[in-house]
Amino acid sequence: MNQNFLLQWMKQKQVIIPALLIEHYSKLGLSEQEFAGIIHVQAFIEQGEPFPTPDRLSERMSLTTAECAKLMGGLVKKGFLSLDKHWDNEGILFEFYSLEPLYEKLCTFLQSKEIEGQEKREEETAG
Amino acid sequence: MNQNFLLQWMKQKQVIIPALLIEHYSKLGLSEQEFAGIIHVQAFIEQGEPFPTPDRLSERMSLTTAECAKLMGGLVKKGFLSLDKHWDNEGILFEFYSLEPLYEKLCTFLQSKEIEGQEKREEETAG
Amino acid sequence: MNQNFLLQWMKQKQVIIPALLIEHYSKLGLSEQEFAGIIHVQAFIEQGEPFPTPDRLSERMSLTTAECAKLMGGLVKKGFLSLDKHWDNEGILFEFYSLEPLYEKLCTFLQSKEIEGQEKREEETAG
Amino acid sequence: MNQNFLLQWMKQKQVIIPALLIEHYSKLGLSEQEFAGIIHVQAFIEQGEPFPTPDRLSERMSLTTAECAKLMGGLVKKGFLSLDKHWDNEGILFEFYSLEPLYEKLCTFLQSKEIEGQEKREEETAG
């Protein structure tokens, strides 16, 4: 091993996953494969590739290209991922994934849980 | 939503996943389910539960308790996870998972890849 | 360099600083020295030392022990840091710093900024 | 507070600071102001502004524009920061800061510390 190797490790991007997402993704209806898919999309976004193709995903996952295409399609269809587009100054179309729908779902879930908890506490106090 | 809710989000633990692990776990022989299992173990370690039971894992995963037990067993058997123990001052036994074997595997893999790349470059220069 | 060294780097704790705190700490009234002090407190908390003494801080900062004591005192006095206590099962007192007051201040600041922005947009629409 | 506000928080970039840097920056010869400057540069790089001007830095720091210019100049001069350039396809010059020199210094420091530790252990064993 040489110093280059350590510098490569030091300089790598890192992906931050909120503990509340790890704790609750399965209650939102995500499988482990879908959760891993979400992490890959976030990692690609952070390295400047906001619209990874099934081919690119398949290089990093234990799934075939067709399975990756199906996985992403499913995440979009179930409302965890959105595929947005914008045109740049020269009229070229860019497509990119957004994880905002996932965070909206998580946000709504956490709030409903909190309200439930409050009602429970009020009932206990009242009772 | 109230300020408590935002504070809860602000104060949550977050789990950092190295991009090089996300990029290469499948080449190390991990499936997406096993990769998710690794993330759960890391999250539990960081919240002070270094030896989550299959029951605890099952609460957060889309798997049954038996499936979680099998998943962890497989990770230990395949050498990605180790189960270590220590005795505290009062002679009580503590068991805890360590992800060190995974990082050793990743480290070895990245180095062999780097050496391969160097040899390739040298051959090209020589040729 | 050897593999142990890389593993030490891989296994180290890392401290996550929200971009919104980096962007706005000086508007909250914190100096760079105080901001650095906050980061040290967070790093100590994450490594399981929630009440670092001025001596411990001084080992890591370019300040003397007395200057570190003054820095922490100032952060508590200005309401960015609180010094909380709890008694464990055996009646032993534990003291620990909490960064919750800082996050409450940041939260209030960001909200007032957002309301200001909304009013501005409404005025512009009305005008 | 509304949901937009929480989503803004959820979606913000976050800056990861290695614990080993927090622990040792002052031994590398950095003051707290310089350490804060480093964090700002990293935050700007991650939000896609790799060459923040003194004006931009001053908006976020408790320093004047002139003081920020001096701070950055000092970091470059002392070899913690480098100012690199590249030309894009259309021949336009881009300048950007790199933190690589800082990580090289940290790397060298940690290794010399480790070697020192080893020698000490060997002496003790020999003695």
PDB file of C-alpha atoms in Angstrom, chain D residues 7-106:
ATOM      1  CA  LEU D   7     -37.629  19.185   3.647  1.00  0.00           C
ATOM      2  CA  GLN D   8     -35.104  22.006   3.197  1.00  0.00           C
ATOM      3  CA  TRP D   9     -33.272  20.729   6.274  1.00  0.00           C
ATOM      4  CA  MET D  10     -33.495  17.097   5.123  1.00  0.00           C
ATOM      5  CA  LYS D  11     -32.129  17.942   1.697  1.00  0.00           C
ATOM      6  CA  GLN D  12     -29.246  20.172   2.774  1.00  0.00           C
ATOM      7  CA  LYS D  13     -25.695  19.147   2.075  1.00  0.00           C
ATOM      8  CA  GLN D  14     -23.727  18.086   5.098  1.00  0.00           C
ATOM      9  CA  VAL D  15     -20.029  18.384   5.661  1.00  0.00           C
ATOM     10  CA  ILE D  16     -18.130  15.431   7.095  1.00  0.00           C
ATOM     11  CA  ILE D  17     -15.059  16.251   9.171  1.00  0.00           C
ATOM     12  CA  PRO D  18     -12.749  13.317  10.006  1.00  0.00           C
ATOM     13  CA  ALA D  19     -12.270  12.978  13.772  1.00  0.00           C
ATOM     14  CA  LEU D  20      -8.508  12.610  13.236  1.00  0.00           C
ATOM     15  CA  LEU D  21      -8.407  16.078  11.648  1.00  0.00           C
ATOM     16  CA  ILE D  22     -10.388  17.623  14.525  1.00  0.00           C
ATOM     17  CA  GLU D  23      -8.032  15.938  16.966  1.00  0.00           C
ATOM     18  CA  HIS D  24      -4.760  16.989  15.336  1.00  0.00           C
ATOM     19  CA  TYR D  25      -5.214  20.212  13.302  1.00  0.00           C
ATOM     20  CA  SER D  26      -3.605  22.362  15.981  1.00  0.00           C
ATOM     21  CA  LYS D  27      -0.553  20.068  16.040  1.00  0.00           C
ATOM     22  CA  LEU D  28      -0.290  20.612  12.276  1.00  0.00           C
ATOM     23  CA  GLY D  29      -0.016  24.342  12.995  1.00  0.00           C
ATOM     24  CA  LEU D  30      -3.584  25.474  12.236  1.00  0.00           C
ATOM     25  CA  SER D  31      -5.382  28.014  14.419  1.00  0.00           C
ATOM     26  CA  GLU D  32      -9.137  27.761  15.084  1.00  0.00           C
ATOM     27  CA  GLN D  33      -9.764  30.518  12.541  1.00  0.00           C
ATOM     28  CA  GLU D  34      -7.788  28.624   9.922  1.00  0.00           C
ATOM     29  CA  PHE D  35      -9.580  25.380  10.805  1.00  0.00           C
ATOM     30  CA  ALA D  36     -12.930  27.151  10.326  1.00  0.00           C
ATOM     31  CA  GLY D  37     -11.636  28.504   6.989  1.00  0.00           C
ATOM     32  CA  ILE D  38     -10.854  24.941   5.879  1.00  0.00           C
ATOM     33  CA  ILE D  39     -14.407  23.850   6.767  1.00  0.00           C
ATOM     34  CA  HIS D  40     -15.844  26.735   4.739  1.00  0.00           C
ATOM     35  CA  VAL D  41     -13.725  25.815   1.705  1.00  0.00           C
ATOM     36  CA  GLN D  42     -14.916  22.192   1.981  1.00  0.00           C
ATOM     37  CA  ALA D  43     -18.565  23.299   2.275  1.00  0.00           C
ATOM     38  CA  PHE D  44     -18.230  25.580  -0.774  1.00  0.00           C
ATOM     39  CA  ILE D  45     -16.552  22.793  -2.795  1.00  0.00           C
ATOM     40  CA  GLU D  46     -19.410  20.421  -1.940  1.00  0.00           C
ATOM     41  CA  GLN D  47     -22.038  22.931  -3.049  1.00  0.00           C
ATOM     42  CA  GLY D  48     -20.246  23.329  -6.397  1.00  0.00           C
ATOM     43  CA  GLU D  49     -18.340  26.558  -5.718  1.00  0.00           C
ATOM     44  CA  PRO D  50     -14.729  25.333  -5.647  1.00  0.00           C
ATOM     45  CA  PHE D  51     -13.198  28.810  -5.641  1.00  0.00           C
ATOM     46  CA  PRO D  52     -15.113  30.977  -3.140  1.00  0.00           C
ATOM     47  CA  THR D  53     -14.052  34.631  -3.216  1.00  0.00           C
ATOM     48  CA  PRO D  54     -13.178  36.520  -0.005  1.00  0.00           C
ATOM     49  CA  ASP D  55     -16.561  38.262  -0.403  1.00  0.00           C
ATOM     50  CA  ARG D  56     -18.443  34.955  -0.359  1.00  0.00           C
ATOM     51  CA  LEU D  57     -16.420  33.726   2.629  1.00  0.00           C
ATOM     52  CA  SER D  58     -17.034  36.970   4.498  1.00  0.00           C
ATOM     53  CA  GLU D  59     -20.819  36.514   4.163  1.00  0.00           C
ATOM     54  CA  ARG D  60     -20.502  33.347   6.268  1.00  0.00           C
ATOM     55  CA  MET D  61     -17.647  34.231   8.612  1.00  0.00           C
ATOM     56  CA  SER D  62     -17.270  36.838  11.342  1.00  0.00           C
ATOM     57  CA  LEU D  63     -14.382  38.341   9.330  1.00  0.00           C
ATOM     58  CA  THR D  64     -14.183  41.196   6.831  1.00  0.00           C
ATOM     59  CA  THR D  65     -13.460  40.551   3.148  1.00  0.00           C
ATOM     60  CA  ALA D  66      -9.857  41.689   3.649  1.00  0.00           C
ATOM     61  CA  GLU D  67      -9.425  39.350   6.615  1.00  0.00           C
ATOM     62  CA  CYS D  68     -10.847  36.432   4.581  1.00  0.00           C
ATOM     63  CA  ALA D  69      -8.434  37.173   1.721  1.00  0.00           C
ATOM     64  CA  LYS D  70      -5.570  37.153   4.199  1.00  0.00           C
ATOM     65  CA  LEU D  71      -6.797  33.913   5.801  1.00  0.00           C
ATOM     66  CA  MET D  72      -6.942  32.070   2.445  1.00  0.00           C
ATOM     67  CA  GLY D  73      -3.576  33.515   1.380  1.00  0.00           C
ATOM     68  CA  GLY D  74      -2.042  32.270   4.621  1.00  0.00           C
ATOM     69  CA  LEU D  75      -3.468  28.763   4.168  1.00  0.00           C
ATOM     70  CA  VAL D  76      -2.022  28.560   0.643  1.00  0.00           C
ATOM     71  CA  LYS D  77       1.339  29.956   1.766  1.00  0.00           C
ATOM     72  CA  LYS D  78       1.601  27.550   4.706  1.00  0.00           C
ATOM     73  CA  GLY D  79       0.871  24.635   2.358  1.00  0.00           C
ATOM     74  CA  PHE D  80      -2.567  23.545   3.630  1.00  0.00           C
ATOM     75  CA  LEU D  81      -4.529  24.614   0.583  1.00  0.00           C
ATOM     76  CA  SER D  82      -3.585  24.690  -3.096  1.00  0.00           C
ATOM     77  CA  LEU D  83      -5.067  26.831  -5.823  1.00  0.00           C
ATOM     78  CA  ASP D  84      -5.277  24.737  -8.959  1.00  0.00           C
ATOM     79  CA  LYS D  85      -6.486  25.644 -12.448  1.00  0.00           C
ATOM     80  CA  HIS D  86      -7.810  23.876 -15.471  1.00  0.00           C
ATOM     81  CA  TRP D  87      -9.116  24.985 -18.883  1.00  0.00           C
ATOM     82  CA  ASP D  88     -12.440  23.631 -20.053  1.00  0.00           C
ATOM     83  CA  ASN D  89     -13.265  22.518 -23.627  1.00  0.00           C
ATOM     84  CA  GLU D  90     -13.980  26.065 -24.708  1.00  0.00           C
ATOM     85  CA  GLY D  91     -10.694  27.380 -23.398  1.00  0.00           C
ATOM     86  CA  ILE D  92     -12.177  29.068 -20.336  1.00  0.00           C
ATOM     87  CA  LEU D  93      -9.947  29.053 -17.246  1.00  0.00           C
ATOM     88  CA  PHE D  94     -11.311  27.617 -14.005  1.00  0.00           C
ATOM     89  CA  GLU D  95      -9.572  28.051 -10.689  1.00  0.00           C
ATOM     90  CA  PHE D  96     -10.347  25.867  -7.708  1.00  0.00           C
ATOM     91  CA  TYR D  97      -9.085  25.177  -4.206  1.00  0.00           C
ATOM     92  CA  SER D  98      -7.901  21.718  -3.284  1.00  0.00           C
ATOM     93  CA  LEU D  99      -7.606  20.383   0.265  1.00  0.00           C
ATOM     94  CA  GLU D 100      -5.276  17.606  -0.830  1.00  0.00           C
ATOM     95  CA  PRO D 101      -2.172  19.294   0.705  1.00  0.00           C
ATOM     96  CA  LEU D 102      -3.918  19.343   4.105  1.00  0.00           C
ATOM     97  CA  TYR D 103      -4.700  15.628   3.907  1.00  0.00           C
ATOM     98  CA  GLU D 104      -1.119  14.883   2.829  1.00  0.00           C
ATOM     99  CA  LYS D 105       0.170  16.767   5.875  1.00  0.00           C
ATOM    100  CA  LEU D 106      -2.264  14.945   8.162  1.00  0.00           C
TER     101      LEU D 106
END
